Amino acid sequence: MLGVVTAAAAGLLLLLLLLRDRLFPFLWADLGAFVALAGASLRCRRRLSRRPAVTLLEVFQEHARRQPRRPLLLFQDKRHTYGDVEQLSSRAARVFSQRLGLQPGQTVAVFLPNEPTYVWTWLALAKLGCAMACLNYNVRGQALLHALAAARATFVLASTELQDALEEVLPDLQRDGIKVFYLSSTSPTPGVEALLPAIETASDEPLPGHYRAGITASSKAIYIYTSGTTGLPKAAVITEQKLMMVANLGRICGLRATDHIYTTLPLYHSAGLLIGVGGCLEVGATCVLRAKFSASQFWDDCRRYNVTVIQYVGELMRYLCNTPKRDNDQKHRVRLAVGNGLRAEVWKEFLQRFGPISIWEFYGATEGNAGFINYTGKIGAVGRANAFLKSFAPFELIKYNVEQDEPIRDERGFCIRVRPGETGLLVIKITKNTPFYGYAGDSKKTEKKILRDVLVKGDAFFNSGDLLMMDHEKFVYFQDRVGDTFRWKGENVATTEVEATLAMVNFIREVNVYGVSVPGCEGKCGMAAIRLKPGMSFEGENLYAFTRETLPSYAAPRFVRIQEALEITGTFKQCKGNLVREGFDPDIIKDPLFFRDEKMKSYVPMNADIYAAIQEAKLNL
Ligand SMILES: *[C@@H]1O[C@H](CO)[C@@H](O)[C@H](O)[C@H]1NC(C)=O
Ligand SMILES: CC(=O)N[C@H]1CO[C@H](CO)[C@@H](O)[C@@H]1O
């Protein structure tokens, strides 16, 4: 790695002598980003290669020694300093070791809402050399059992808030020999012990080092479940090295020890736990934790807790923009926003409304082996394909056949790079720098994410499942998830593009676009679920005229349904599954439903006659 840095620096100096800034307007930014990333990577490697390894836990403990009184967590009216959390996690580790008989290398699942308990439990497990599996607190029944089995978790530490969900599967857990405990002061469930009283009275002496003697860079630290588009949750393996790299993302974006970072994202996902809390543990900052995101409370919380950095994902920023305007919209100390999935139109509106906040949009998947960050301030871009970074994490955008759901290959069987301005599937080479650890207990799913023989025989790339576009200046833009693009009339329709266009309509507040099957038609036909702005009504003629002007005819949605609320996931991504399944059948859908009528030049109410005509292919779509 050092060799790469020195060589790059020397080569650059030479280049600089020969060329002017004008030719490479982004040279400094490119170089800066490379140095930041290479620096972070070097720091992680250096720490982890020490014996014993210095992991994120040791980094946290160093902060706890140096600044025991700095708050690590602000939650409701409670404040937990670095010193408090260091002691509490030692106490908990002692109890976990004695009562549960935990051994290094075992996996313990946590079933907890966002609360400080999550953080000290994590650190306690780390102190014992155990991995933590972060169960999604919305998961129930079979999916819960599957998640535990995938990570081979033999213990569950739960909150009494999730009593019902737990009791539902308790007999199955007991049958499988999985032991369950509450991390509360009392237990509402017979046969399940509450551990808090024992934790509160245990010794807070540091734990003997032998528990962590076997920890290395590739030890499994955390399992994060990714839902994917279909099927049961997959347990993505987060090693100590990956954990530390992701925790460094905040530092790369400018997170400092004096910052207060506001995390409303669920801790069972990587954004909240690894980037938010992990970022604090890395730099020694304060995390303002909230049980659940609330758009109306967001800025009041920022003022109350002196928040300087916010985290966002998906639609979260849109919800903030959708709240009624207030005089104090720009009265806050937030200087930085870190996240992903921000759409360009919301990005602009957000900055206008809430003031000059530096937005660090990044792209990455929990299980992915590399990502991008926007480091040049280009609105809408997730990053830049900078030659330095590319040498570090080689990626390609390749041609993709949306219909057959697979990359297009040439006559020799290799994948084909797209040209600038074209959308392609992002694949990232699997190398020593960019390893892919896959999913626990599921080698089939792991193999499915690996694309082989991409450019040469025998190479292997991580298939991101995301379609991106790179422009002539090498800015990279997120376009769609593979499943979010559908084909209609032989054309690819990118749902995000249609959504961005429809979002400009004056009566539309939120929109979710997807494709539905129509009997006798190839591909999928476009449909939009929309939420109206308060006090506004649906105007079929206007929408028709607008879409006719702004969208190619194959991309204009044929059906529109109006919903009170659009369904989203725990990480603020829109759900399309149910919508696709319900299709456009007026018998199933109770929401107001409209059909694009080319003769009437309007979106007209859907009725049984129109539906029947479509079913019988009498009506041309
Ligand atoms: C926020 O800042 C003010 C003034 O600097 C200080 O008095 C207050 O204690 C701070 N609140 C928190 C939660 O840090
Ligand atoms: C690091 C950086 O420059 N981030 C920028 C990303 O884009 C936004 C929007 O222009 C800027 O405000 C950020 O500063």
XYZ file of C-alpha atoms and ligand atoms in Angstrom:
649
model
C 0.000 0.000 0.000
C 2.800 2.438 0.918
C 4.401 1.597 -2.392
C 1.229 2.541 -4.239
C 0.982 5.853 -2.402
C 4.591 6.844 -3.048
C 4.446 5.845 -6.685
C 1.195 7.740 -7.148
C 2.658 10.822 -5.478
C 5.819 10.762 -7.591
C 3.875 10.243 -10.792
C 1.631 13.098 -9.874
C 4.404 15.550 -9.281
C 5.648 14.848 -12.735
C 2.197 15.272 -14.189
C 1.743 18.550 -12.390
C 4.914 19.931 -13.899
C 3.676 19.057 -17.338
C 0.034 19.985 -17.127
C -2.059 22.778 -15.759
C -5.064 22.679 -13.492
C -7.227 23.571 -16.432
C -6.749 20.218 -18.011
C -7.551 18.410 -14.813
C -10.017 20.614 -12.981
C -10.659 17.915 -10.419
C -7.080 16.861 -9.889
C -6.778 18.295 -6.411
C -10.108 16.906 -5.328
C -9.254 13.533 -6.842
C -5.912 13.460 -5.159
C -7.355 14.650 -1.860
C -9.955 11.906 -1.884
C -7.353 9.317 -2.741
C -5.035 10.444 0.038
C -7.910 10.415 2.544
C -8.976 6.938 1.510
C -5.476 5.510 1.235
C -4.685 7.094 4.604
C -7.719 5.494 6.212
C -6.917 2.155 4.660
C -3.317 2.348 5.821
C -4.368 3.315 9.340
C -6.787 0.380 9.538
C -4.211 -2.097 8.295
C -1.543 -0.836 10.610
C -3.783 -1.098 13.641
C -5.158 -4.498 12.758
C -1.811 -6.049 11.954
C -0.509 -5.338 15.453
C -0.469 -8.244 17.918
C -2.796 -8.161 19.671
C -4.847 -6.434 16.973
C -6.089 -2.915 17.603
C -9.741 -3.059 16.567
C -12.510 -0.476 16.831
C -13.016 -1.628 20.432
C -9.463 -0.664 21.394
C -9.843 2.657 19.570
C -12.963 3.335 21.634
C -11.155 2.316 24.841
C -8.356 4.751 24.066
C -10.924 7.561 23.773
C -12.504 6.398 27.035
C -9.126 6.705 28.775
C -8.390 10.124 27.300
C -11.839 11.703 27.503
C -13.906 9.697 29.999
C -16.284 12.599 30.557
C -17.163 13.328 26.924
C -20.670 12.095 26.151
C -20.727 9.149 23.767
C -24.519 8.845 23.698
C -27.289 11.384 24.164
C -30.650 9.646 24.241
C -33.847 11.362 25.396
C -32.807 12.935 28.717
C -30.007 10.487 29.311
C -26.334 11.029 28.777
C -23.743 8.247 28.695
C -20.123 9.335 28.715
C -17.245 7.376 27.213
C -16.274 6.425 30.770
C -19.814 5.199 31.578
C -20.019 3.036 28.477
C -16.554 1.575 29.051
C -17.559 0.534 32.584
C -21.040 -0.637 31.716
C -19.767 -2.781 28.851
C -17.176 -4.399 31.132
C -19.901 -5.198 33.649
C -22.111 -6.647 30.967
C -19.244 -8.655 29.503
C -18.610 -10.164 32.918
C -22.251 -11.204 33.278
C -22.431 -12.538 29.702
C -19.331 -14.585 30.374
C -20.498 -15.939 33.744
C -24.232 -16.413 33.234
C -24.240 -17.332 29.564
C -20.886 -19.079 29.533
C -19.982 -17.210 26.338
C -16.810 -18.278 24.604
C -14.735 -16.210 22.173
C -15.852 -16.778 18.597
C -19.526 -17.385 19.424
C -22.274 -15.305 17.885
C -24.924 -13.540 19.944
C -27.997 -12.021 18.338
C -29.426 -8.774 19.664
C -33.113 -8.016 19.255
C -33.259 -4.437 20.443
C -34.731 -1.102 19.408
C -32.492 1.970 19.061
C -31.354 2.659 22.613
C -28.049 2.993 24.481
C -28.271 -0.682 25.523
C -27.465 -1.554 21.912
C -24.113 0.168 22.105
C -22.855 -1.127 25.438
C -24.043 -4.633 24.586
C -22.092 -4.467 21.320
C -18.935 -3.390 23.131
C -19.455 -6.026 25.846
C -19.677 -8.773 23.222
C -16.600 -7.378 21.495
C -14.721 -7.504 24.787
C -15.459 -11.227 24.937
C -14.318 -11.800 21.371
C -17.897 -12.583 20.272
C -19.698 -11.484 17.124
C -23.021 -9.635 17.267
C -25.870 -10.452 14.877
C -28.117 -7.404 14.516
C -31.683 -8.644 14.143
C -34.096 -6.306 12.437
C -36.662 -5.520 15.122
C -39.480 -5.684 12.578
C -38.740 -9.303 11.722
C -41.093 -11.964 13.056
C -41.689 -15.704 13.048
C -39.949 -17.807 10.425
C -37.811 -14.951 9.149
C -36.499 -14.416 12.674
C -35.603 -18.085 13.035
C -33.952 -18.050 9.641
C -31.882 -14.991 10.563
C -30.630 -16.661 13.741
C -29.734 -19.834 11.912
C -27.878 -17.981 9.145
C -25.526 -16.336 11.646
C -25.372 -19.488 13.827
C -26.382 -17.415 16.810
C -26.809 -19.458 19.982
C -27.998 -16.631 22.229
C -30.539 -13.863 21.880
C -30.360 -10.719 23.990
C -33.670 -8.911 23.725
C -35.617 -5.893 24.847
C -38.933 -6.324 26.662
C -40.368 -3.940 24.069
C -40.198 -6.875 21.677
C -41.769 -9.322 24.110
C -44.594 -10.395 21.782
C -42.338 -11.128 18.838
C -40.002 -13.067 21.085
C -42.674 -15.125 22.807
C -44.079 -16.075 19.425
C -40.887 -17.962 18.539
C -39.775 -18.913 22.038
C -40.782 -22.612 21.804
C -38.851 -22.908 18.520
C -35.814 -21.225 20.036
C -35.907 -23.526 23.040
C -36.243 -26.529 20.762
C -33.169 -25.362 18.809
C -31.185 -24.835 22.011
C -30.988 -21.062 21.577
C -30.885 -19.282 24.951
C -32.823 -16.086 25.398
C -32.317 -13.262 27.910
C -33.766 -9.811 28.450
C -31.429 -6.896 28.958
C -33.965 -5.269 31.271
C -34.394 -5.081 35.046
C -37.375 -7.443 35.147
C -38.689 -10.160 32.869
C -42.316 -10.352 31.727
C -41.798 -13.843 30.279
C -41.609 -16.996 32.437
C -38.390 -18.895 31.821
C -36.541 -15.877 30.390
C -34.108 -14.204 32.762
C -33.540 -10.431 32.975
C -29.852 -9.587 33.143
C -29.767 -5.925 34.093
C -29.748 -6.385 37.894
C -26.699 -8.646 37.637
C -25.012 -6.262 35.194
C -25.534 -3.289 37.493
C -23.830 -4.997 40.402
C -21.005 -6.711 38.497
C -17.412 -5.510 38.702
C -16.359 -2.909 36.145
C -12.719 -4.020 36.122
C -11.343 -4.327 32.585
C -11.579 -7.846 31.198
C -8.528 -10.066 30.883
C -6.950 -9.864 27.427
C -7.161 -13.576 26.667
C -10.746 -13.283 25.419
C -9.553 -11.296 22.431
C -6.247 -13.015 21.881
C -7.473 -14.680 18.688
C -8.951 -11.558 17.061
C -7.492 -10.560 13.697
C -8.460 -8.311 10.792
C -10.599 -11.052 9.298
C -12.428 -12.077 12.485
C -16.183 -11.768 12.191
C -17.334 -8.798 14.236
C -20.919 -8.209 13.173
C -23.645 -9.695 11.027
C -25.961 -7.221 9.328
C -29.036 -8.513 7.573
C -29.789 -7.255 4.113
C -33.238 -7.811 2.782
C -32.450 -7.726 -0.902
C -35.351 -7.639 -3.290
C -36.725 -11.083 -2.623
C -36.701 -13.827 -0.074
C -35.450 -14.183 3.446
C -32.866 -11.886 5.024
C -29.221 -12.610 4.246
C -26.569 -12.190 6.936
C -23.742 -10.061 5.541
C -20.460 -10.690 7.320
C -18.724 -7.604 8.687
C -15.145 -8.402 9.626
C -13.037 -6.310 11.998
C -11.319 -4.765 8.987
C -14.527 -3.850 7.227
C -15.973 -2.519 10.460
C -13.018 -0.234 10.912
C -13.027 0.939 7.290
C -16.725 1.784 7.406
C -16.325 3.475 10.791
C -13.669 5.635 9.110
C -16.102 6.919 6.521
C -17.192 9.671 8.908
C -13.600 10.745 9.424
C -13.050 10.876 5.657
C -16.098 13.152 5.400
C -14.748 15.426 8.123
C -16.303 14.028 11.325
C -14.356 15.255 14.354
C -14.236 14.503 18.074
C -16.181 17.676 18.899
C -19.087 16.738 16.621
C -22.537 15.630 17.663
C -23.867 13.210 15.067
C -27.614 12.629 14.942
C -28.623 9.035 14.235
C -32.271 8.269 13.685
C -31.568 5.304 11.434
C -32.111 1.813 12.814
C -29.008 0.386 14.457
C -29.624 -3.009 12.879
C -28.376 -1.552 9.605
C -24.890 -0.509 8.656
C -25.626 3.198 8.204
C -26.786 3.678 11.797
C -24.528 1.225 13.586
C -21.296 1.234 11.609
C -21.188 4.731 10.139
C -23.056 6.596 12.906
C -22.123 4.911 16.182
C -18.984 3.325 14.700
C -17.899 6.717 13.370
C -18.197 8.166 16.886
C -16.199 5.317 18.412
C -13.524 5.919 15.783
C -13.068 9.677 16.207
C -14.301 10.083 19.791
C -17.442 12.052 18.917
C -20.930 12.140 20.444
C -23.873 10.237 19.014
C -27.332 11.695 19.491
C -29.491 8.620 19.239
C -33.200 8.539 18.590
C -35.549 5.557 18.786
C -37.224 6.413 15.473
C -36.947 9.075 12.828
C -39.475 11.877 13.135
C -39.610 14.556 10.452
C -41.432 17.022 12.707
C -38.981 16.603 15.602
C -35.840 16.473 13.494
C -34.666 20.083 13.628
C -35.870 20.646 17.189
C -33.683 17.726 18.196
C -30.778 19.179 16.233
C -31.127 22.430 18.171
C -31.673 20.761 21.526
C -28.638 18.485 21.282
C -26.333 20.867 19.378
C -26.177 18.474 16.451
C -23.457 19.266 13.900
C -23.655 16.199 11.651
C -26.750 14.383 10.405
C -27.182 11.028 8.738
C -29.700 10.303 6.042
C -30.737 7.501 3.740
C -33.205 7.153 0.929
C -36.279 9.267 1.269
C -35.459 10.766 4.670
C -34.359 14.140 3.263
C -37.513 14.350 1.186
C -39.596 13.948 4.331
C -37.707 16.847 5.877
C -38.367 18.974 2.805
C -42.048 18.006 2.933
C -42.572 19.379 6.458
C -44.277 22.796 6.687
C -41.775 25.662 6.407
C -40.762 27.338 9.658
C -38.956 30.599 10.430
C -36.166 28.798 12.217
C -35.471 26.341 9.381
C -31.917 27.627 9.075
C -31.305 28.020 12.807
C -29.160 25.039 13.668
C -25.501 24.082 13.833
C -25.631 21.251 11.313
C -22.682 21.601 8.952
C -22.436 18.133 7.466
C -24.813 15.476 6.184
C -23.603 11.964 5.410
C -25.689 9.369 3.665
C -26.909 7.823 0.479
C -29.845 7.696 -1.851
C -30.411 11.466 -2.056
C -32.048 12.456 -5.297
C -30.774 15.501 -7.111
C -34.041 17.455 -6.933
C -34.348 16.907 -3.183
C -30.673 17.715 -2.713
C -31.160 21.197 -4.196
C -34.358 21.865 -2.298
C -32.785 20.722 0.959
C -29.846 23.112 0.636
C -32.108 26.017 -0.286
C -34.373 25.428 2.636
C -32.018 24.402 5.443
C -28.926 26.362 4.510
C -25.371 25.614 3.493
C -24.849 22.082 4.725
C -22.069 20.115 3.148
C -23.584 16.923 1.826
C -21.428 13.832 1.521
C -23.353 11.444 -0.587
C -21.778 8.035 -0.779
C -22.643 4.835 -2.503
C -22.037 1.429 -1.034
C -23.746 -1.808 -0.065
C -23.471 -3.394 3.375
C -21.954 -6.513 1.881
C -20.172 -4.689 -0.943
C -16.428 -4.534 -1.245
C -15.995 -0.861 -2.164
C -18.008 2.284 -2.764
C -17.932 5.911 -3.881
C -18.155 9.237 -2.105
C -19.093 12.597 -3.576
C -16.052 14.670 -2.787
C -16.387 17.409 -5.364
C -19.773 18.883 -4.615
C -21.376 17.835 -7.879
C -25.084 17.719 -7.150
C -26.619 14.365 -7.847
C -23.342 12.513 -8.280
C -22.363 9.751 -5.882
C -18.707 10.153 -6.677
C -16.040 10.258 -9.283
C -14.192 7.553 -11.127
C -10.881 8.949 -10.149
C -7.899 7.101 -11.566
C -6.204 6.888 -8.186
C -9.213 5.365 -6.507
C -9.769 3.103 -9.437
C -6.298 1.680 -9.032
C -7.252 0.913 -5.460
C -10.724 -0.475 -6.057
C -11.060 -1.410 -9.732
C -14.650 -1.247 -10.856
C -16.439 -1.402 -14.178
C -19.798 -0.409 -15.556
C -20.896 -3.166 -17.893
C -23.761 -3.629 -20.316
C -26.770 -5.262 -18.791
C -29.795 -6.972 -20.260
C -32.659 -5.843 -18.098
C -35.116 -8.323 -19.533
C -32.997 -11.403 -19.029
C -31.605 -9.952 -15.848
C -27.991 -10.679 -16.699
C -24.909 -8.961 -18.113
C -24.500 -8.906 -21.869
C -21.439 -10.834 -23.060
C -19.507 -10.586 -26.312
C -18.710 -13.468 -28.646
C -15.740 -14.470 -26.484
C -18.015 -14.602 -23.457
C -16.676 -11.485 -21.749
C -18.668 -8.555 -20.428
C -18.777 -5.283 -22.329
C -17.977 -1.879 -20.802
C -20.566 0.840 -21.399
C -19.572 4.176 -22.930
C -19.692 7.475 -20.988
C -23.282 8.593 -20.563
C -24.621 5.046 -20.798
C -26.053 3.174 -17.866
C -24.358 -0.028 -16.823
C -24.210 -2.566 -14.050
C -21.625 -1.709 -11.421
C -19.223 -4.532 -10.688
C -16.247 -4.201 -8.364
C -13.226 -6.430 -8.684
C -12.635 -8.755 -5.769
C -9.051 -8.283 -4.655
C -7.012 -8.257 -1.481
C -7.829 -4.559 -1.066
C -11.486 -5.130 -1.830
C -12.441 -8.531 -0.464
C -15.990 -9.856 -0.500
C -16.931 -11.837 2.583
C -20.341 -12.864 1.413
C -23.243 -14.065 3.503
C -23.001 -16.266 6.550
C -24.201 -19.822 6.117
C -25.236 -19.340 2.518
C -22.551 -20.059 -0.026
C -25.158 -20.213 -2.810
C -26.252 -16.637 -2.235
C -22.644 -15.571 -1.871
C -21.746 -17.152 -5.203
C -24.747 -15.468 -6.822
C -23.269 -12.070 -6.016
C -19.976 -12.970 -7.682
C -19.612 -12.453 -11.401
C -16.811 -14.443 -12.998
C -14.865 -14.125 -16.268
C -15.852 -10.483 -16.605
C -12.910 -9.037 -18.538
C -10.501 -11.948 -18.580
C -10.800 -15.628 -17.861
C -10.730 -16.355 -14.158
C -11.365 -12.884 -12.736
C -14.091 -12.279 -10.147
C -16.199 -9.198 -9.497
C -18.782 -8.304 -6.867
C -22.107 -7.795 -8.621
C -23.594 -4.724 -6.950
C -27.009 -5.198 -8.527
C -27.030 -1.445 -9.138
C -27.137 0.441 -12.405
C -24.915 3.496 -12.530
C -23.901 5.997 -15.165
C -20.609 7.808 -15.645
C -20.568 11.082 -17.559
C -17.753 12.491 -19.703
C -16.154 14.188 -16.726
C -16.149 10.850 -14.929
C -18.792 11.781 -12.373
C -20.709 8.722 -11.331
C -24.481 8.762 -10.866
C -26.672 6.166 -9.287
C -29.508 5.238 -11.653
C -31.422 2.271 -10.341
C -31.387 -1.046 -8.597
C -31.413 -3.795 -11.182
C -34.929 -4.797 -10.143
C -36.097 -1.194 -10.410
C -35.668 -0.972 -14.133
C -38.282 -2.588 -16.298
C -38.785 -2.965 -20.000
C -41.777 -1.719 -21.911
C -42.194 -1.588 -25.682
C -38.611 -2.740 -26.030
C -37.259 0.179 -24.021
C -35.694 0.277 -20.572
C -37.638 2.395 -18.121
C -35.620 3.594 -15.131
C -38.109 4.051 -12.322
C -35.985 6.640 -10.534
C -35.958 8.857 -13.611
C -39.713 8.700 -13.979
C -40.086 9.355 -10.256
C -37.806 12.386 -10.427
C -39.917 13.772 -13.271
C -43.276 13.119 -11.627
C -42.001 14.657 -8.385
C -42.051 18.021 -10.188
C -45.836 17.909 -10.641
C -47.374 20.524 -8.368
C -49.945 18.277 -6.698
C -47.663 15.295 -6.127
C -45.933 14.993 -2.795
C -44.313 11.579 -3.109
C -44.199 9.079 -5.900
C -43.185 5.457 -6.354
C -42.935 4.057 -9.890
C -42.900 0.372 -10.811
C -43.856 -1.991 -13.612
C -46.894 -4.279 -13.640
C -47.621 -7.255 -15.857
C -50.371 -6.993 -18.435
C -51.750 -10.146 -20.045
C -50.580 -10.529 -23.601
C -47.938 -7.797 -23.343
C -44.185 -8.199 -23.342
C -42.369 -6.608 -20.424
C -43.922 -4.511 -17.711
C -46.263 -1.584 -17.986
C -45.490 1.551 -15.985
C -47.562 2.421 -12.952
C -47.159 5.122 -10.308
C -48.332 5.199 -6.716
C -48.556 8.786 -5.576
C -49.326 10.719 -2.459
C -51.001 14.081 -2.966
C -49.907 17.306 -1.347
C -52.261 18.333 1.479
C -55.326 20.148 0.167
C -54.521 19.321 -3.469
C -56.473 17.107 -5.774
C -55.521 14.874 -8.654
C -55.652 16.609 -12.040
C -55.748 14.001 -14.773
C -55.511 16.331 -17.738
C -52.601 18.268 -16.324
C -50.710 15.106 -15.510
C -51.299 13.812 -19.009
C -50.057 17.027 -20.601
C -47.058 17.167 -18.311
C -45.955 13.573 -18.855
C -46.455 13.932 -22.594
C -44.041 16.829 -22.614
C -41.449 15.495 -20.223
C -41.322 11.728 -20.648
C -40.902 9.439 -23.625
C -44.260 7.786 -24.295
C -43.038 4.331 -23.204
C -41.980 5.771 -19.819
C -45.186 7.651 -18.955
C -47.110 5.563 -16.404
C -50.247 3.942 -17.798
C -51.796 3.590 -14.353
C -51.788 5.830 -11.315
C -53.027 4.976 -7.853
C -53.347 7.480 -5.053
C -52.292 6.377 -1.610
C -52.582 7.972 1.808
C -49.055 6.869 2.623
C -46.370 5.159 0.585
C -44.897 2.045 2.146
C -41.195 2.271 3.020
C -38.578 -0.045 4.518
C -36.772 0.463 7.829
C -34.089 2.349 5.931
C -36.463 4.651 4.103
C -36.411 2.914 0.797
C -39.694 2.612 -1.015
C -41.325 -0.805 -1.197
C -42.577 -1.951 -4.552
C -43.326 -5.616 -3.900
C -46.929 -5.296 -2.737
C -47.721 -2.648 -5.324
C -46.448 -4.835 -8.141
C -48.474 -7.764 -6.856
C -51.709 -5.758 -6.621
C -51.235 -4.503 -10.159
C -54.046 -2.384 -11.542
C -57.089 -4.500 -10.719
C -59.910 -2.209 -9.540
C -61.392 -5.142 -7.623
C -58.295 -5.454 -5.450
C -57.247 -1.832 -5.188
C -59.445 0.302 -2.999
C -57.376 3.454 -3.550
C -58.462 5.899 -6.258
C -57.117 4.410 -9.480
C -56.585 6.126 -12.833
C -55.860 5.035 -16.364
C -53.981 7.007 -18.998
C -56.501 7.471 -21.758
C -54.817 8.524 -24.985
C -58.117 9.454 -26.644
C -59.308 11.638 -23.788
C -55.778 13.011 -23.318
C -56.191 12.557 -19.616
C -55.849 10.175 -16.716
C -59.407 8.939 -16.199
C -60.869 6.904 -13.332
C -60.315 3.187 -13.859
C -63.432 1.058 -14.070
C -64.430 -2.545 -14.669
C -64.981 -1.931 -18.406
C -61.511 -0.528 -18.993
C -60.054 -3.323 -16.916
C -61.878 -5.979 -18.888
C -60.849 -4.390 -22.191
C -57.198 -4.490 -21.135
C -57.501 -8.087 -19.982
C -58.964 -9.069 -23.315
C -56.277 -7.089 -25.155
C -58.983 -4.965 -26.816
C -57.423 -1.804 -25.537
C -54.056 -0.765 -26.847
C -51.704 0.339 -24.095
C -25.436 22.990 23.575
O -24.656 24.161 23.587
C -24.982 25.064 24.628
C -24.187 26.347 24.451
O -22.987 26.137 23.791
C -24.702 24.406 25.978
O -25.032 25.261 27.033
C -25.526 23.130 26.071
O -25.220 22.440 27.262
C -25.250 22.221 24.877
N -26.165 21.080 24.925
C -25.761 19.839 24.665
C -26.795 18.795 24.764
O -24.624 19.572 24.377
C -16.963 16.718 0.045
C -17.830 17.533 -0.792
O -17.382 18.364 -1.519
N -19.093 17.251 -0.698
C -20.017 17.983 -1.445
C -21.009 17.055 -2.112
O -21.934 17.869 -2.776
C -22.595 18.860 -1.985
C -23.594 19.561 -2.832
O -23.003 20.392 -3.752
C -21.631 19.828 -1.360
O -22.309 20.743 -0.529
C -20.650 19.041 -0.578
O -19.703 19.923 -0.064
